[in-house]
């Protein structure tokens, strides 16, 4: 593994989540928070407002009329959706380029991040989990470790893939063995460095089911299952392929069956093209 | 011209300048068919084995499921003059995440679904590239009938 300092330098080169996203998220997660306060925060950021309107008018929302003010957007789509869009906008900068080390062309990891976030939120609604914005954000950012590690895995990929193909390692386990650190550990480190709430940090870290699975956290299970669906569908899959462990305990902990899993896949299948359109509006 | 076949999608063509391509098949299956006599072909990229899961969705998008998508694929090529007896048929995808067993394994179930349908309808696949934990991309050139498969981490191969 390269020097730790090199890795830290790479983490420092990431664009941290803007403060506004964290403030909006904190308010949205607080059941006692005043929704007006959230709206005001967004109103006073012209860049976010402009981008939001662009996203609201994408085919993803398939509205017959144009939304041309933030007031309309909140009224028509609801503040819940607007919060997710703010987080999505703010989280996009690091994902947009390609991650060549993982064999991912430009935009593919971003597509996976958005897909994972949307599936996680829908899944949270299905099981009536209150932390909808939290799982959306964790789904969006759970692969941030790959952005950093991409450069480091590039010249070690052959060894990693050999461990997967010949010795039964999962990709993450092989990564850890070869590099000394894996994408999920890094995601947890970045979440902490960016000052996310301890809860969001924990969900990002645990949703990778690394270092012995933890199935007692429903939010982490939801994000994990959403990620597995993306991998099954080949979304954002590069040289790592589908070589990740499927822990059916996560489904069981959420009270979901194999049929539920198929329904979740089918629900998302209905929306894949709209998601592409939404991504195109960034 | 490149024509992209998305997830839960199907495209057929008789245009010599076109190449159909579907990217990154994971557990999904890509069914590629081609009639060299009339130079007509198509690709279906389905996600799930059976439409009984959700009839409404199947009606809206038959290409999501094997049992509704596969007949639609063949029928669409027949309207362009293709015949089943002359068809070259290739099945690609059906990979799995590690440690999936039994009925949780969508990739395996997707593969079984197409095998079952082909058996019932006397269709024999000339080539299969399925299973494992890799993702695959497949393309079909309408003029030449050439089919190329790219498996994640390996170079592209021509069938």
XYZ file of C-alpha atoms in Angstrom, chain B residues 20-110:
91
model
C -27.141 -3.231 -31.287
C -25.367 -3.196 -27.932
C -26.352 -3.875 -24.344
C -23.962 -2.926 -21.574
C -23.091 -4.449 -18.243
C -25.348 -7.461 -17.873
C -25.139 -8.619 -14.283
C -27.832 -11.047 -13.150
C -29.937 -9.934 -16.107
C -29.926 -11.924 -19.336
C -29.232 -10.669 -22.817
C -30.856 -12.744 -25.562
C -29.319 -12.112 -28.976
C -30.985 -13.475 -32.128
C -29.988 -13.112 -35.758
C -31.258 -14.468 -39.070
C -28.362 -14.336 -41.567
C -30.590 -14.967 -44.598
C -32.440 -11.667 -44.223
C -29.911 -9.897 -41.959
C -32.389 -9.216 -39.215
C -31.492 -9.346 -35.547
C -32.400 -8.214 -32.080
C -31.319 -8.052 -28.457
C -33.492 -8.327 -25.355
C -32.154 -7.344 -21.909
C -34.534 -8.687 -19.256
C -34.257 -8.417 -15.475
C -36.529 -11.057 -14.010
C -37.826 -14.532 -14.912
C -41.600 -14.346 -14.560
C -44.250 -11.754 -15.272
C -46.540 -13.319 -12.658
C -44.612 -11.141 -10.204
C -46.455 -8.079 -11.479
C -48.853 -8.347 -14.412
C -49.338 -4.591 -14.600
C -45.646 -3.963 -15.014
C -45.422 -6.741 -17.599
C -48.191 -5.131 -19.608
C -46.485 -1.760 -19.446
C -43.030 -3.160 -20.182
C -42.959 -6.779 -21.395
C -39.172 -6.585 -21.792
C -38.701 -6.621 -18.033
C -39.502 -10.350 -17.793
C -38.269 -13.466 -19.624
C -41.691 -14.967 -20.289
C -43.087 -11.818 -21.884
C -39.888 -10.384 -23.358
C -38.596 -13.434 -25.244
C -41.762 -14.007 -27.341
C -41.872 -10.262 -28.039
C -38.269 -10.363 -29.268
C -38.883 -13.238 -31.675
C -42.166 -11.754 -32.928
C -40.533 -8.394 -33.602
C -37.905 -10.019 -35.825
C -40.562 -12.087 -37.661
C -42.271 -8.880 -38.740
C -38.973 -7.915 -40.391
C -38.828 -11.200 -42.283
C -36.767 -13.379 -39.946
C -37.552 -17.097 -39.480
C -37.037 -19.113 -36.312
C -35.467 -22.070 -38.165
C -32.604 -19.941 -39.493
C -31.975 -18.039 -36.304
C -28.635 -17.900 -34.557
C -29.349 -17.555 -30.823
C -26.959 -16.481 -28.058
C -27.605 -16.168 -24.316
C -25.409 -13.885 -22.204
C -25.441 -12.777 -18.534
C -27.073 -14.446 -15.529
C -24.146 -13.719 -13.220
C -24.474 -13.907 -9.472
C -23.357 -12.156 -6.350
C -21.197 -14.340 -4.100
C -22.928 -16.649 -1.632
C -26.320 -16.513 -3.274
C -28.074 -19.799 -2.940
C -31.252 -21.418 -4.139
C -34.171 -19.203 -4.897
C -32.337 -16.002 -4.026
C -30.156 -16.405 -7.065
C -31.800 -14.162 -9.640
C -29.070 -14.798 -12.221
C -29.622 -18.535 -12.158
C -33.391 -18.173 -12.239
C -33.135 -15.796 -15.180
